Every structure is written in C-alpha cells, then in structure tokens.
Amino acid sequence: MLLQLRNVFKWVQQGGQRIFLLKDINLEVAEGEFISIMGPSGSGKSTLLNVIGMLDTFDEGEYDFLSESVHTLKEKYRSNLYKEYIGFVFQSYHLLDDLTVEENLEMPLLYKKIKGSERKALVADMLDRFNIVGKKDLFPTQLSGGQQQLVGVARALIGKPKLILADEPTGNLNSQQSEEIMQLFKKLNEEEGVTIIQVTHSEKNAEYGSRIINLLDGRKI
Amino acid sequence: MLRNYFKIALRYLSKNKLYSFINIFGLAIGIASFVLIMLYINYEQSYDKFEGSENIYRVYMDYLEGDTFIPGDAQTYNLSGPTLKSEFPEVLDYVRFFYFEKMTFQLDERIFEQPLGSLVDPSYFNIFNYPLLKGEKEKVLSQPYSIVLSKSFAQKLFGNESPLQKTISAFRDGKEAVLTVTGVMDDIPKNAHYRNTFLISYETEKTWTDWGSKAHELNWNANNYYTFIKLDPNTNADVLRQKIIESDIEEDTEEQHNIEPIEDIHLYSNKPYEVSANGSITRVKFLMAIAFIILILSWLNYVNLSVTKSMERAKETGIRKVSGAHKSQLIIQSLFESILLNLIAIMLSLLFVVIVLPLYNGITGKGLNLQLGSLSAFLPYFLFILFGMVAAGLYPALLLSSYSPIKALKGKIQTSSQGLAIRKGLIVAQFLATIVLLIGTIVVTKQISFLESQPIGTDINQVIALKGEVVTTKPDSLLINEYKVLEEELKKLPFVEKIAIAQSYPGDSFDNLSSNRGILLPNGIKQDDKLFYTYHVQPDYFDLVDIEFLAGGTFLPSSNFDGKQVVVNETFLKNMGISSYDEILNKTVGFWGENEWRVTGVIKDYYHFGLKSPLLPMVIRYERDVNNILIKLDASAASVAGFESSIAQIKSEWTKVFPKSTFNYTFLDQKFEAQYQEDKSFGAAFQVFTLLAILIAAMGLFGLTSYTVVQRKKEIGIRKVNGATIPQVLTLLNKDFVKWIGVAFVIAVPISWYVMSQWLEGFAYRTTLSWWVFALAGISALLIALLTVSWQSFNAAVANPVESLRDE
C-alpha cells in the first residue's frame, strides 16, 4: 500500500456557510498503479491531487503515506516526505524560464544536497533517457510545448520518486504531443513501476491508466 | 550550491535589465553619496589630532556681557600661560604664539612674502608633538633670533642644501631681524587649525622692534597671544576649567580665562581672532543627516522594488518549493542575490567616488582621498552599510519564501493588506525624505542669496587694497612721506578715481581690528564692560568706500589738528546708551590712556564682516601710517584687459618708489564674498545631494510603477472596454501617488520647519521661512512624481484593451 485516504473532508468558509471542496473521500493506492482522476471543472480534482501531494491541507479525515500518518505530521516532516517520494508534473509545465533545460533538471537535486559529480551524472542520464541531450543548453521558451513537458516529466523523475502526480499534463499540448507524453507515462508505469496519478479531462488519456476515479462536487462517484 | 546561486543571480540580473539598473544604480548613488559625505566629515573630525593632543587645551577669554560671560577672544595675554602653569599643578606646560598672517623675508637678493608663522616659546615641541626633521626639540627655539622652517619653506629657500646655521632676514613692519636657522620641521598637516610654516624664538620679540621690549614685559593689557597648555593626563578638564574660572587669575571682573580642547577648535570654536576660518559642527551634523537620508532612501527603494518584483517571482518560488526547496534555502538564495546586487553597487559606488573625488575636493576645498589608512575610521560606516544590506535583503526574502506553493504556482499571490501598508509606508518615507531635503535646499539657497543681496552699508566694488612689505631701515616718519609721494603719483593715473590709506576695510580679517573695553564718554560716564572695536584710517577712506555720515564728517586734515580724531558708528552710540548725536559730536572720548579723542562724525552702520556676524560697535581712529592703499578704479579698469594694464601701471609706480619691496593686491568685494564661501559650498553640496536623492526616489518610483502597471493591466483593459477614457485611467493610476505625497508633505513640513529654523539660528541675519518655500518643495515633489509615474501609466492607459485581455 502506497497511500490511503480515509474520510477526508476539505472545506472553505464563505459567508457563514461551508463550501465543501472534498467530501468524504476514501482512496487506496497501491504501488505500481496508474490512476486517472476525472470530473467536470470545480469538482475537486486538483484539490484532491494537491492533498495527495501534501501541497494542501485538509480539514477532517486521515491520510497515510507509506504508513506515515500525514495528518499528524509536522509541516517540516511532511515536506521532507513529499520531497523524497513525490514528483509533480503540471499542465503549464512550470519550468524556470531563467534556467536552461539542464539546470532545470538539476534544480531539485540541489535542494536534496546531492554532490556536484553525482548531480551531473543523474542529469546526463535523464537527458539521455528522454533524448533531449541536444537541447540541454536551451531555455524553456526555446522549446515546443511537448518538449517543455518532456523536461517537466524528466524533472519530476530525477529525484527517483515513488509517485508522480500530474495535473492535466497534456492540457496545453496538441494530440500528437499528448500521445507521446501519455506513452511515456505508460512506459514509466509499466517498466519502472512508478505509481502515477493524473488529473485529466480526456477520456482517451484516462484509458492509459489502470483505474479511473470520477469526482463531482468534491465527492467520489 | 553557492556557485549555482551565483550563476542564477547573475542571469536574473542581466535578464531584468531595467530592474537591475534601477536597483544597482540607485544603491550605488546612495552609497557613493554616503561615502563622499563621510569622507568629508571624517576629515573635518580629524583636525588637530597628534600624539598627546587629547591633553592639549587652548586658553581663551570670556567677556562679561550683561550679567553672563560669553566666549570672547581666542587670544590671551602673555601672562596667561605662565600664571596658569605656576598656579595649577595640573598644567604641565604652556606655549605662547604671536601670529603673523604673513612675513617678508630676504635671502641674498630675493625678497618675498611667506604666509603663516609665529613667534613661539621654546616649549613648542613639548606640546605640539610634530616631527622635527633637523635639530633638537629642546634647543631649536631656546636662543633669540632662531628660526625653525617647515620642510617646504626650507626647500623653497635653500633647495637641497642643508639650511642649518644659515641666516635669513625677516622684516616686521620694516624692521629687519637676522635669524639663524636652527631646525627644520615637517610640514604641518592640512587638517590642523594652526599651520605654521616658520617658528621664530619667542625671545626675539624683545629686541626686534622699538616697542618690542615693552610688549615683551609680562602684562594683563594686550591679549595678542594664543596660549596652549598641556594638562596632566589624569586631569579632569571640566574641574580644572571651573577652578581657573573661579580663581580669576587676572583679577578682572569683566573677563575671565577659559580653556577648550585643541581637538574641538576646528568644529566647535568660532571666536573673534581665530587663527583661520574654522569648520562648523552644524554643517557636519547636517551633512551627516543628509548622508544617512540618502543611504536609507536607496535601501527603501531597493526593498520596495524587490518586494514588488518578488510577486512576479512567485511562480518561480512555487516551482522551487514543489521541487523540494526548503524555506531556509529560498531565504538564503534571495539574500545571496541581494548581497550580490549590493556588492556590485558598492563596487560601482567606489568607482563613482574615485571619479568624482577631484571635483568634490574642488567644491569642498579639502584634500580628501580614499586611503587605506582612513578605512579603519570607516569601519563603523562599513558595518552599517553591511547591516543595511542584509536588512534590506531580508524582508523581500522572508516574504518570497513564505508564499504557499499552490497559490504561487497559480500566480494568485496578492499582497496582504499588511504588506501593502508596508509598501505604502516605504513610499511615503521616500517622499518624506525627498521633501525634507528639497525644503532644506530651498532654505539654504534662499539664505545665501539673502546674505548676498542685503545692503552692507558700503560700496566696495572696483576697490583694490595694495599691500606690500617695504624692506628698509628708514624710520616710520620718512616712510610715511614716501607713501605720500606714491599716493600723489597714483592719483595722477587716469583710471584711479579715489585713493585712501586704511589699516582695515570691510571684509578684512579680524586680525586687523582691535577689541577694547573701557571708554570714557563725553557725559563723564566710564563704560568698563562694553566692548568696542577699533582700526585706523586716513580721511579719504569714508568717501572711498562710500560709508554715509549721519552727523558730522570725516577727520580734519592733521595740520589743523594734532591727530586724535575718531569717527563712531550707530551701534556704538546704541551700545553706549547715547541717544542724540549732539551728546557726542565734536566732543571728546577717552581710551588707551588718552582722553582727547575728538569725535568728528557718526557713520551709518556698515557690515565689516558680512552678515554672518552682528553689527560691531566701531571707533575708527585717524592715524597717519604705512598701510593698505585702497584704490577705487573707474569703469575703464573693469574689463580684464583694462584691469591688467591698470595694475601693471600701479605696480610700476610702486616699484619706482619702493624698489626693495614686495607687492600684492586684493579685490575688496572678492574678499568680502569669500566670507560666505563655506556657506556657498555647503549650499552647493546640499543641492547636489538633494538632486541625487530625488534621482534615486524617482528611479524607484519609475520601477515601482512599471510593475503596478503590469499588475493592473487586466483591470485597465476591463475598465477601458467598459468605457473608461484615457484621463480616467490616468487618474486611477496616479491618484494613489498624489495621496502618498500629500501624507509625506504633511509630515515633512513640521520636521523641516524645525530643523531649518535651527540652522538659521546660526546666522546673525536670516531670511524668513516663507510659506512658499514649503509649497514650492511640495509641488516640485508632486510634479517629479507625477511625471515619473505618468511616463508609464500613460502607455498603459492608451494601450489597446484587446491586447491586455487576450492572454486570459
């Protein structure tokens, strides 16, 4: 078992009323799964993803990650936990425009205090694996959307996470680029056993996964 | 890791050129201004510091004015030093100086004037621990007719030959003394208030001139000597001061002796008969305040810009956080960037300082430099800069690192109301400083032009004073006749309008006035505690400098009268309690043991020393002697060429009459204006630094608006789509700034009013703090701000709304 959510609620107070963002969510994810979260806008997909990624808190319920109780952990341990085990991929890539492809890949390693020579090796390895060695000195703005997202995925993977959280990773891409990214996810999942949870609007993309979770108004249906 | 930070910071700076430029340039100007002002202040505070100087005090006189004693002359009696030493064991030693503004020397056939020297006691080197290059400190001044030369004076006289035991002639009022060189001392540093270039043994005074032996007798009559005493290091100077005052060594109820540390003379003493014009602690304090204002202004600017910019960097922060950056790592990175930026600014500022320094030295008249030696004195300021650098970097760093990653990634960072309040506060503080400086500049400028435009009661345009030393053994009476001959010859020159001989004149140095107390008035009352000042002139003087007579007239020709005539001024009458001219005109007054001084006229007050000092009670005596020849030139000598030919003819007449002599001349109006020189350079410095402060503030505002405009781009687009006109959008963008300036103005007015009133207190005659001064400063600040802001907001206002709304 990688993670487990039990009776998770999240709400905001608006004009004396509780607006529920997540309502009684129960979810178990085993290692090696590939899950797609679907649902209309405002149904709480991204919120759920952020809660799983520990970027966001929740108001009620329990969350275990690798048998640590996330809801009782202090902020510092929580961030250590996600730094260690989780990689994020975003719809708008979120690469640092001031850094080259190579430097963008290197950044998470810096924060993990990995030595220079080892960083170099890991980055070179990743560039090689994603076939972007020739682009290592380019800046994100010099790349196509698909290439940027490729870098985004590479960056998420470089810390060797157990779990990849992808928030509409193909939302800004055309169909051919989408296809490539989804193939990549599938390959990572199948060949390397990386657990993947993605939020998507696309039925087609959702089918790459092994399981689909549908949300409506913060509730699992 | 650091290398990575460094690389990224550099790349960020070079990518955001406007931001980096404004920040670095603003900081560099701020730091450079700070360094320049502090160099000046350090220099001003470094006066008269030598080994043991902390135990050296100058003795001066306090005079009774009404019922309190006020600081009087800087000069004391020849008895002051010896008496203090014998009566107070704390006084280890004393040294007396008789000061010569300049002296004529003759070596073989060369005759020339040398400025600044003194007759001085043999104890000189025991008290002033300056290096003696040749000779023995104990012996060099012990014998009469000995002279110690400064290194450069010795060089000038003897080149590379050893000057020891050589002889040289010196002339004091035409009387020759053959002096033997017994020593050579190092040149006295520029930051000393008393810079002798030669020292003549004190005993020489006794036999040099006819009146010498009389003057040399110990007495309480003539206070013409500077006295310095050396105290036992364990002495409490304040206690000793009290003891000196109470013991009343002179036994005179109208005056008392007082002491002041030699180190304080330059900045704190501004007495009559100072050796040289001193600095002013008020100026130093003002400049120091300006230095700190500018530096802090540039930091405020930096903080404000960085905070604004940090919102733009929210996304980056979010990405870094999600990629595993710890909060402390983000803070360190941000601090690293800010320190890097500051270091670039510091290096740039040092470059500015090096470039500007020669010009700056020209304005301040000081020999400032960036020596390593002075860096130790700079340590506290350096630490202050370092502290400010970190403090200024910390706020944006903390703010940036505190963003929640999800919000940051969505670009939803909005300044909290608290953060907004801080930024508004920073802007108000910037404007506050700017307006205060603006008001200060206007007041200083107004005061200087007030001083220059006031009527001074005399006309000294186109008047020159000739003064040369005549080397002769003739008695005074013969010399006076030769002067008469010269005067007649000069009168024949076509461009000479008027001519008169005078011992002193408006704008002359204090030295040539003598201060006196004790006068017997015609009504039989003897005024013992009222000061009056006297100098002597010949009858044509008043007409030449155009001083108006209220009653009576100038002296009668001396053939009709046996000298002993005086002219007094209005202030004299007022101070002595004389209400009508009849009480004094053509009557006699008594002073200097002579009761037959006939008052031939009462003149309207004129300013002998400019408007910085109050009007002095004057008694101007008639005396025929050898002195300044004042010449009023006519219009033909007004041009440069006209003047050069005129002065050449005057010089040729002079040399005809006095072949063995020196010749020099001074323009009276230039000398008079020179009294305001320090205030003018202060005003100039104030203006320059205010301009720089405004530049910094304007640059900051410019940077700030460019981000505000970007942030509100969408809002502007929506408003325009819904019918807002360009002026309406401009109003929307500018009205906040107007409001902030208003707030700053309201705070600035009382502060500047108070501070500038204090400054004006230092002047005997001062301009008013008119309402328009404040209004002008406020409106200027407003205009500068609006121009700066509108530059950007106008572009935003005229932009096609479709452009700004498209990227949504």
Short mmCIF file of N, CA and C in Angstrom, two decimals, chain B residues 293-391:
data_model
loop_
_atom_site.label_atom_id
_atom_site.label_comp_id
_atom_site.label_asym_id
_atom_site.label_seq_id
_atom_site.Cartn_x
_atom_site.Cartn_y
_atom_site.Cartn_z
N ILE B 293 20.15 59.96 5.21
CA ILE B 293 18.87 60.00 4.49
C ILE B 293 19.03 59.38 3.10
N ILE B 294 20.10 59.78 2.40
CA ILE B 294 20.27 59.27 1.04
C ILE B 294 20.49 57.77 1.04
N LEU B 295 21.32 57.31 1.97
CA LEU B 295 21.61 55.88 2.02
C LEU B 295 20.33 55.09 2.33
N ILE B 296 19.59 55.56 3.32
CA ILE B 296 18.38 54.84 3.71
C ILE B 296 17.35 54.91 2.58
N LEU B 297 17.31 56.06 1.94
CA LEU B 297 16.42 56.23 0.79
C LEU B 297 16.70 55.17 -0.27
N SER B 298 17.98 54.95 -0.53
CA SER B 298 18.30 53.98 -1.58
C SER B 298 17.96 52.56 -1.13
N TRP B 299 18.04 52.30 0.17
CA TRP B 299 17.64 50.97 0.65
C TRP B 299 16.12 50.79 0.58
N LEU B 300 15.40 51.85 0.98
CA LEU B 300 13.93 51.78 0.92
C LEU B 300 13.51 51.45 -0.50
N ASN B 301 14.18 52.16 -1.41
CA ASN B 301 13.95 51.95 -2.81
C ASN B 301 14.15 50.49 -3.20
N TYR B 302 15.26 49.98 -2.72
CA TYR B 302 15.63 48.62 -3.01
C TYR B 302 14.59 47.65 -2.47
N VAL B 303 14.19 47.85 -1.22
CA VAL B 303 13.22 46.95 -0.59
C VAL B 303 11.91 46.98 -1.37
N ASN B 304 11.48 48.20 -1.68
CA ASN B 304 10.21 48.35 -2.36
C ASN B 304 10.21 47.66 -3.72
N LEU B 305 11.27 47.89 -4.45
CA LEU B 305 11.37 47.27 -5.77
C LEU B 305 11.44 45.76 -5.66
N SER B 306 12.23 45.27 -4.69
CA SER B 306 12.38 43.82 -4.57
C SER B 306 11.08 43.17 -4.19
N VAL B 307 10.34 43.84 -3.30
CA VAL B 307 9.08 43.26 -2.87
C VAL B 307 8.11 43.17 -4.04
N THR B 308 8.06 44.27 -4.80
CA THR B 308 7.19 44.28 -5.96
C THR B 308 7.60 43.20 -6.94
N LYS B 309 8.90 43.14 -7.13
CA LYS B 309 9.44 42.17 -8.07
C LYS B 309 9.20 40.73 -7.59
N SER B 310 9.21 40.57 -6.27
CA SER B 310 9.09 39.21 -5.74
C SER B 310 7.73 38.61 -6.07
N MET B 311 6.73 39.48 -6.25
CA MET B 311 5.43 38.94 -6.62
C MET B 311 5.48 38.35 -8.01
N GLU B 312 6.31 39.01 -8.85
CA GLU B 312 6.49 38.48 -10.18
C GLU B 312 7.22 37.14 -10.13
N ARG B 313 7.99 36.97 -9.08
CA ARG B 313 8.77 35.75 -8.97
C ARG B 313 8.06 34.67 -8.14
N ALA B 314 6.80 34.92 -7.86
CA ALA B 314 6.07 33.98 -7.02
C ALA B 314 6.04 32.59 -7.66
N LYS B 315 5.82 32.58 -8.99
CA LYS B 315 5.72 31.30 -9.68
C LYS B 315 7.03 30.53 -9.53
N GLU B 316 8.12 31.24 -9.71
CA GLU B 316 9.42 30.61 -9.58
C GLU B 316 9.59 29.99 -8.20
N THR B 317 9.18 30.77 -7.19
CA THR B 317 9.29 30.28 -5.82
C THR B 317 8.46 29.02 -5.64
N GLY B 318 7.25 29.06 -6.21
CA GLY B 318 6.38 27.89 -6.11
C GLY B 318 7.03 26.66 -6.71
N ILE B 319 7.60 26.83 -7.90
CA ILE B 319 8.24 25.69 -8.56
C ILE B 319 9.38 25.15 -7.72
N ARG B 320 10.17 26.07 -7.18
CA ARG B 320 11.30 25.64 -6.36
C ARG B 320 10.82 24.88 -5.13
N LYS B 321 9.74 25.39 -4.54
CA LYS B 321 9.23 24.72 -3.35
C LYS B 321 8.75 23.32 -3.67
N VAL B 322 8.01 23.23 -4.75
CA VAL B 322 7.49 21.92 -5.15
C VAL B 322 8.63 20.97 -5.52
N SER B 323 9.71 21.56 -6.03
CA SER B 323 10.87 20.73 -6.37
C SER B 323 11.71 20.40 -5.16
N GLY B 324 11.25 20.81 -3.99
CA GLY B 324 11.94 20.36 -2.79
C GLY B 324 12.75 21.40 -2.06
N ALA B 325 12.63 22.67 -2.47
CA ALA B 325 13.41 23.69 -1.77
C ALA B 325 12.85 23.91 -0.37
N HIS B 326 13.73 23.99 0.58
CA HIS B 326 13.31 24.31 1.93
C HIS B 326 13.23 25.82 2.07
N LYS B 327 12.40 26.27 3.01
CA LYS B 327 12.21 27.70 3.20
C LYS B 327 13.55 28.41 3.43
N SER B 328 14.39 27.81 4.27
CA SER B 328 15.67 28.46 4.58
C SER B 328 16.55 28.56 3.34
N GLN B 329 16.43 27.54 2.46
CA GLN B 329 17.22 27.59 1.23
C GLN B 329 16.78 28.74 0.33
N LEU B 330 15.45 28.96 0.31
CA LEU B 330 14.94 30.06 -0.50
C LEU B 330 15.37 31.41 0.07
N ILE B 331 15.35 31.50 1.41
CA ILE B 331 15.78 32.76 2.05
C ILE B 331 17.25 33.02 1.74
N ILE B 332 18.06 31.97 1.86
CA ILE B 332 19.50 32.15 1.59
C ILE B 332 19.72 32.57 0.15
N GLN B 333 18.98 31.93 -0.75
CA GLN B 333 19.15 32.28 -2.16
C GLN B 333 18.80 33.75 -2.41
N SER B 334 17.67 34.16 -1.83
CA SER B 334 17.22 35.52 -2.03
C SER B 334 18.21 36.52 -1.43
N LEU B 335 18.70 36.17 -0.23
CA LEU B 335 19.69 37.03 0.41
C LEU B 335 20.96 37.10 -0.42
N PHE B 336 21.33 35.95 -0.95
CA PHE B 336 22.53 35.89 -1.76
C PHE B 336 22.42 36.84 -2.95
N GLU B 337 21.24 36.82 -3.57
CA GLU B 337 21.02 37.73 -4.70
C GLU B 337 21.14 39.18 -4.27
N SER B 338 20.53 39.46 -3.11
CA SER B 338 20.53 40.86 -2.70
C SER B 338 21.94 41.30 -2.31
N ILE B 339 22.71 40.39 -1.71
CA ILE B 339 24.08 40.76 -1.35
C ILE B 339 24.93 40.94 -2.61
N LEU B 340 24.72 40.07 -3.57
CA LEU B 340 25.45 40.20 -4.82
C LEU B 340 25.16 41.56 -5.47
N LEU B 341 23.87 41.89 -5.50
CA LEU B 341 23.46 43.14 -6.10
C LEU B 341 24.08 44.32 -5.35
N ASN B 342 24.08 44.21 -4.02
CA ASN B 342 24.68 45.26 -3.21
C ASN B 342 26.17 45.37 -3.44
N LEU B 343 26.83 44.22 -3.59
CA LEU B 343 28.28 44.26 -3.80
C LEU B 343 28.61 44.93 -5.13
N ILE B 344 27.82 44.60 -6.14
CA ILE B 344 28.03 45.27 -7.44
C ILE B 344 27.85 46.78 -7.25
N ALA B 345 26.78 47.11 -6.51
CA ALA B 345 26.51 48.53 -6.27
C ALA B 345 27.66 49.19 -5.51
N ILE B 346 28.22 48.48 -4.53
CA ILE B 346 29.33 49.05 -3.75
C ILE B 346 30.53 49.29 -4.65
N MET B 347 30.83 48.31 -5.50
CA MET B 347 31.98 48.48 -6.38
C MET B 347 31.76 49.65 -7.33
N LEU B 348 30.54 49.73 -7.85
CA LEU B 348 30.21 50.82 -8.75
C LEU B 348 30.33 52.16 -8.01
N SER B 349 29.86 52.15 -6.75
CA SER B 349 29.89 53.41 -5.99
C SER B 349 31.33 53.84 -5.73
N LEU B 350 32.22 52.88 -5.48
CA LEU B 350 33.62 53.25 -5.26
C LEU B 350 34.21 53.85 -6.54
N LEU B 351 33.77 53.29 -7.66
CA LEU B 351 34.21 53.85 -8.94
C LEU B 351 33.72 55.30 -9.06
N PHE B 352 32.44 55.52 -8.72
CA PHE B 352 31.89 56.88 -8.74
C PHE B 352 32.74 57.80 -7.87
N VAL B 353 33.03 57.31 -6.65
CA VAL B 353 33.76 58.14 -5.70
C VAL B 353 35.12 58.53 -6.27
N VAL B 354 35.81 57.55 -6.83
CA VAL B 354 37.14 57.83 -7.38
C VAL B 354 37.04 58.85 -8.51
N ILE B 355 36.00 58.71 -9.34
CA ILE B 355 35.85 59.64 -10.47
C ILE B 355 35.50 61.05 -9.98
N VAL B 356 34.59 61.10 -9.00
CA VAL B 356 34.05 62.39 -8.58
C VAL B 356 34.97 63.12 -7.61
N LEU B 357 35.86 62.38 -6.95
CA LEU B 357 36.65 62.95 -5.87
C LEU B 357 37.40 64.25 -6.21
N PRO B 358 38.09 64.31 -7.36
CA PRO B 358 38.79 65.57 -7.65
C PRO B 358 37.84 66.76 -7.72
N LEU B 359 36.69 66.55 -8.36
CA LEU B 359 35.69 67.60 -8.47
C LEU B 359 35.18 67.98 -7.08
N TYR B 360 34.93 66.96 -6.29
CA TYR B 360 34.41 67.13 -4.94
C TYR B 360 35.40 67.90 -4.08
N ASN B 361 36.68 67.57 -4.23
CA ASN B 361 37.72 68.29 -3.49
C ASN B 361 37.74 69.75 -3.90
N GLY B 362 37.45 69.99 -5.19
CA GLY B 362 37.38 71.37 -5.65
C GLY B 362 36.28 72.13 -4.95
N ILE B 363 35.12 71.47 -4.77
CA ILE B 363 33.99 72.14 -4.13
C ILE B 363 34.24 72.33 -2.64
N THR B 364 34.71 71.28 -1.99
CA THR B 364 34.85 71.37 -0.53
C THR B 364 36.15 72.05 -0.12
N GLY B 365 37.10 72.12 -1.05
CA GLY B 365 38.37 72.74 -0.70
C GLY B 365 39.20 71.89 0.23
N LYS B 366 38.92 70.60 0.30
CA LYS B 366 39.70 69.72 1.17
C LYS B 366 40.49 68.73 0.32
N GLY B 367 41.52 68.19 0.89
CA GLY B 367 42.30 67.18 0.18
C GLY B 367 41.88 65.79 0.60
N LEU B 368 40.66 65.41 0.23
CA LEU B 368 40.16 64.10 0.66
C LEU B 368 40.68 63.01 -0.26
N ASN B 369 40.94 61.84 0.28
CA ASN B 369 41.26 60.71 -0.56
C ASN B 369 40.84 59.41 0.10
N LEU B 370 40.82 58.37 -0.71
CA LEU B 370 40.39 57.06 -0.22
C LEU B 370 41.61 56.25 0.20
N GLN B 371 42.29 56.70 1.22
CA GLN B 371 43.47 55.97 1.63
C GLN B 371 43.08 54.79 2.49
N LEU B 372 43.95 53.78 2.45
CA LEU B 372 43.68 52.61 3.28
C LEU B 372 43.68 53.00 4.75
N GLY B 373 44.54 53.94 5.10
CA GLY B 373 44.64 54.36 6.49
C GLY B 373 43.31 54.86 7.03
N SER B 374 42.57 55.56 6.16
CA SER B 374 41.31 56.12 6.65
C SER B 374 40.22 55.06 6.68
N LEU B 375 40.52 53.88 6.15
CA LEU B 375 39.49 52.85 6.11
C LEU B 375 39.13 52.36 7.51
N SER B 376 40.10 52.40 8.42
CA SER B 376 39.78 51.95 9.77
C SER B 376 38.74 52.86 10.40
N ALA B 377 38.83 54.15 10.08
CA ALA B 377 37.83 55.08 10.59
C ALA B 377 36.48 54.80 9.94
N PHE B 378 36.55 54.14 8.79
CA PHE B 378 35.33 53.87 8.04
C PHE B 378 34.63 52.60 8.49
N LEU B 379 35.30 51.83 9.34
CA LEU B 379 34.76 50.54 9.72
C LEU B 379 33.32 50.61 10.24
N PRO B 380 33.02 51.52 11.17
CA PRO B 380 31.64 51.57 11.64
C PRO B 380 30.64 51.82 10.52
N TYR B 381 31.02 52.71 9.58
CA TYR B 381 30.10 53.00 8.47
C TYR B 381 29.97 51.80 7.56
N PHE B 382 31.11 51.11 7.40
CA PHE B 382 31.09 49.93 6.56
C PHE B 382 30.16 48.88 7.16
N LEU B 383 30.26 48.70 8.47
CA LEU B 383 29.39 47.75 9.14
C LEU B 383 27.93 48.17 9.01
N PHE B 384 27.72 49.48 9.07
CA PHE B 384 26.36 49.99 8.91
C PHE B 384 25.82 49.64 7.52
N ILE B 385 26.68 49.83 6.51
CA ILE B 385 26.27 49.52 5.14
C ILE B 385 25.95 48.03 5.02
N LEU B 386 26.82 47.21 5.65
CA LEU B 386 26.64 45.77 5.61
C LEU B 386 25.33 45.38 6.26
N PHE B 387 25.08 46.00 7.42
CA PHE B 387 23.86 45.71 8.17
C PHE B 387 22.64 46.09 7.34
N GLY B 388 22.69 47.27 6.74
CA GLY B 388 21.57 47.74 5.93
C GLY B 388 21.33 46.84 4.74
N MET B 389 22.44 46.35 4.20
CA MET B 389 22.38 45.49 3.03
C MET B 389 21.60 44.21 3.37
N VAL B 390 21.94 43.61 4.50
CA VAL B 390 21.28 42.37 4.90
C VAL B 390 19.82 42.66 5.28
N ALA B 391 19.63 43.75 6.02
CA ALA B 391 18.27 44.08 6.45
C ALA B 391 17.37 44.33 5.25
#
